[in-house]
Amino acid sequence: EVQLVESGGGLKQPGGSLTLSCAASGFTFDTYEMNWVRQAPGKGLEWISHISRSGKTIYYADSVRGRFTISRDNAKNSVYLQITGLRAEDTAVYYCTRSSFDWLFLFDRWGQGTLVSVSS
Amino acid sequence: EIVLTQSPGTLSLSPGERATLSCKSSQTISSDYLAWYQQKPGQAPRLLIYATSSRATGIPDRFSGSGSGTDFTLTISRLEPEDFAIYYCQQYDRSFTCTFGQGTKVDIK
């Protein structure tokens, strides 16, 4: 069974940093591209970052470029999202998603999400 | 950036009724690149439909998608109790990015 399990969220102060992790299982991790999508409380979905199978090709949404860094460790079947300079508007549930085999930005599996709250 | 506008914002229906959800794009999208997701309260979204009309694995056939160009539709032929949720359309037509609609909530009348 495909599983994506996020961790690393919590209450953080403005200006701080954190790293979210996503542990994958149930599929051959290094053959799939991966993404992070976030959802602010009561709001819709926002794609924020994508990473290729090798980790060499990376894309970011304009809204997060410069503060967010995506990475992966295929040996650990994990993908990560580092966030610096936290802002109140970064408060959201962050989902790890798997890209479908045929379309990079079609998300065929989602984790349960991890909540990041930014407040002083 | 392609903007997707979903309507209505909320659809109040009874079990057994037909639901028709609209997704309009600000630019023409290839039919290969339009998807629908379902999200229930407290849960992650789930892929329902991709390439406008193809059902994802395990999705019942009461869910169907149609459309082309800038106008797309998700239809639920007969609502089951478990179908009351929020539905998002998504375009993945442009390289290096994708966008979602703001969602349509289907709730019990």
Short mmCIF file of N, CA and C in Angstrom, two decimals, chain A residues 18-22 29 32-37 47-61 64-73 78-84 95-97 99 105 107:
data_model
loop_
_atom_site.label_atom_id
_atom_site.label_comp_id
_atom_site.label_asym_id
_atom_site.label_seq_id
_atom_site.Cartn_x
_atom_site.Cartn_y
_atom_site.Cartn_z
N LEU A 18 12.03 25.88 9.63
CA LEU A 18 11.69 24.49 9.93
C LEU A 18 11.91 23.65 8.70
N THR A 19 11.99 22.34 8.94
CA THR A 19 12.10 21.38 7.85
C THR A 19 11.01 20.33 8.01
N LEU A 20 10.21 20.20 6.96
CA LEU A 20 9.18 19.17 6.92
C LEU A 20 9.76 17.94 6.24
N SER A 21 9.33 16.79 6.70
CA SER A 21 9.77 15.52 6.12
C SER A 21 8.56 14.73 5.64
N CYS A 22 8.80 13.92 4.63
CA CYS A 22 7.76 13.03 4.11
C CYS A 22 8.41 11.68 3.86
N PHE A 29 10.33 4.43 -4.68
CA PHE A 29 10.37 5.88 -4.48
C PHE A 29 11.18 6.59 -5.56
N TYR A 32 9.61 7.96 -8.94
CA TYR A 32 8.53 8.94 -8.95
C TYR A 32 9.03 10.34 -8.60
N GLU A 33 8.46 11.33 -9.28
CA GLU A 33 8.68 12.71 -8.92
C GLU A 33 7.75 13.05 -7.75
N MET A 34 8.13 14.05 -6.96
CA MET A 34 7.38 14.37 -5.75
C MET A 34 7.13 15.86 -5.64
N ASN A 35 6.17 16.21 -4.77
CA ASN A 35 5.75 17.60 -4.65
C ASN A 35 5.33 17.92 -3.21
N TRP A 36 5.21 19.22 -2.96
CA TRP A 36 4.55 19.71 -1.76
C TRP A 36 3.41 20.64 -2.19
N VAL A 37 2.27 20.46 -1.54
CA VAL A 37 1.09 21.28 -1.77
C VAL A 37 0.62 21.74 -0.40
N TRP A 47 -0.17 24.49 -4.96
CA TRP A 47 1.06 23.76 -5.23
C TRP A 47 2.23 24.68 -4.92
N ILE A 48 3.27 24.16 -4.28
CA ILE A 48 4.40 25.03 -3.93
C ILE A 48 5.75 24.55 -4.45
N SER A 49 5.93 23.23 -4.61
CA SER A 49 7.25 22.81 -5.08
C SER A 49 7.21 21.40 -5.65
N HIS A 50 8.14 21.14 -6.57
CA HIS A 50 8.26 19.86 -7.27
C HIS A 50 9.72 19.48 -7.36
N ILE A 51 10.00 18.17 -7.25
CA ILE A 51 11.37 17.69 -7.39
C ILE A 51 11.37 16.44 -8.25
N SER A 52 12.34 16.36 -9.14
CA SER A 52 12.44 15.23 -10.04
C SER A 52 12.93 13.98 -9.33
N ARG A 53 12.95 12.87 -10.03
CA ARG A 53 13.37 11.59 -9.45
C ARG A 53 14.77 11.66 -8.89
N SER A 54 15.66 12.29 -9.63
CA SER A 54 17.06 12.37 -9.21
C SER A 54 17.32 13.50 -8.22
N GLY A 55 16.39 14.44 -8.17
CA GLY A 55 16.57 15.62 -7.34
C GLY A 55 17.25 16.77 -8.07
N LYS A 56 17.59 16.56 -9.33
CA LYS A 56 18.36 17.57 -10.06
C LYS A 56 17.47 18.67 -10.65
N THR A 57 16.19 18.36 -10.88
CA THR A 57 15.28 19.36 -11.44
C THR A 57 14.25 19.73 -10.39
N ILE A 58 14.15 21.01 -10.11
CA ILE A 58 13.30 21.52 -9.04
C ILE A 58 12.52 22.73 -9.54
N TYR A 59 11.26 22.80 -9.15
CA TYR A 59 10.43 23.95 -9.47
C TYR A 59 9.78 24.47 -8.19
N TYR A 60 9.54 25.77 -8.17
CA TYR A 60 8.85 26.41 -7.05
C TYR A 60 7.76 27.33 -7.58
N ALA A 61 6.71 27.48 -6.77
CA ALA A 61 5.73 28.53 -7.04
C ALA A 61 6.39 29.88 -6.76
N VAL A 64 6.73 31.25 -3.13
CA VAL A 64 7.62 30.70 -2.11
C VAL A 64 9.08 30.68 -2.54
N ARG A 65 9.34 30.99 -3.81
CA ARG A 65 10.71 30.91 -4.31
C ARG A 65 11.61 31.84 -3.50
N GLY A 66 12.75 31.29 -3.09
CA GLY A 66 13.71 32.05 -2.32
C GLY A 66 13.69 31.73 -0.84
N ARG A 67 12.55 31.27 -0.34
CA ARG A 67 12.45 30.94 1.10
C ARG A 67 12.27 29.45 1.35
N PHE A 68 11.79 28.72 0.31
CA PHE A 68 11.52 27.30 0.45
C PHE A 68 12.56 26.52 -0.34
N THR A 69 12.98 25.38 0.22
CA THR A 69 13.93 24.50 -0.47
C THR A 69 13.45 23.07 -0.37
N ILE A 70 13.24 22.46 -1.52
CA ILE A 70 12.82 21.06 -1.57
C ILE A 70 14.04 20.20 -1.83
N SER A 71 14.06 19.01 -1.25
CA SER A 71 15.15 18.06 -1.47
C SER A 71 14.60 16.66 -1.26
N ARG A 72 15.40 15.68 -1.62
CA ARG A 72 15.00 14.29 -1.41
C ARG A 72 16.22 13.45 -1.14
N ASP A 73 15.97 12.32 -0.45
CA ASP A 73 17.01 11.33 -0.18
C ASP A 73 16.43 9.99 -0.61
N SER A 78 12.62 9.48 1.21
CA SER A 78 12.07 10.67 1.85
C SER A 78 12.24 11.92 1.00
N VAL A 79 11.30 12.82 1.17
CA VAL A 79 11.38 14.14 0.55
C VAL A 79 11.22 15.17 1.67
N TYR A 80 11.86 16.31 1.47
CA TYR A 80 11.91 17.33 2.53
C TYR A 80 11.52 18.70 1.98
N LEU A 81 11.07 19.55 2.89
CA LEU A 81 10.80 20.94 2.54
C LEU A 81 11.32 21.82 3.66
N GLN A 82 12.34 22.59 3.36
CA GLN A 82 12.90 23.53 4.31
C GLN A 82 12.28 24.90 4.07
N ILE A 83 11.82 25.51 5.15
CA ILE A 83 11.19 26.83 5.05
C ILE A 83 11.95 27.78 5.97
N THR A 84 12.38 28.90 5.42
CA THR A 84 13.05 29.92 6.22
C THR A 84 12.24 31.21 6.21
N TYR A 95 0.99 19.21 2.48
CA TYR A 95 0.83 17.85 1.99
C TYR A 95 2.01 17.47 1.09
N CYS A 96 2.47 16.28 1.29
CA CYS A 96 3.43 15.65 0.38
C CYS A 96 2.61 14.88 -0.65
N THR A 97 2.93 15.04 -1.92
CA THR A 97 2.18 14.36 -2.96
C THR A 97 3.12 13.68 -3.95
N SER A 99 3.75 12.57 -7.83
CA SER A 99 3.33 12.83 -9.21
C SER A 99 2.96 11.51 -9.89
N PHE A 105 2.58 17.14 -12.81
CA PHE A 105 1.82 17.92 -11.84
C PHE A 105 0.43 17.36 -11.60
N PHE A 107 -1.37 14.72 -9.20
CA PHE A 107 -0.98 14.15 -7.92
C PHE A 107 -1.85 12.95 -7.58
#
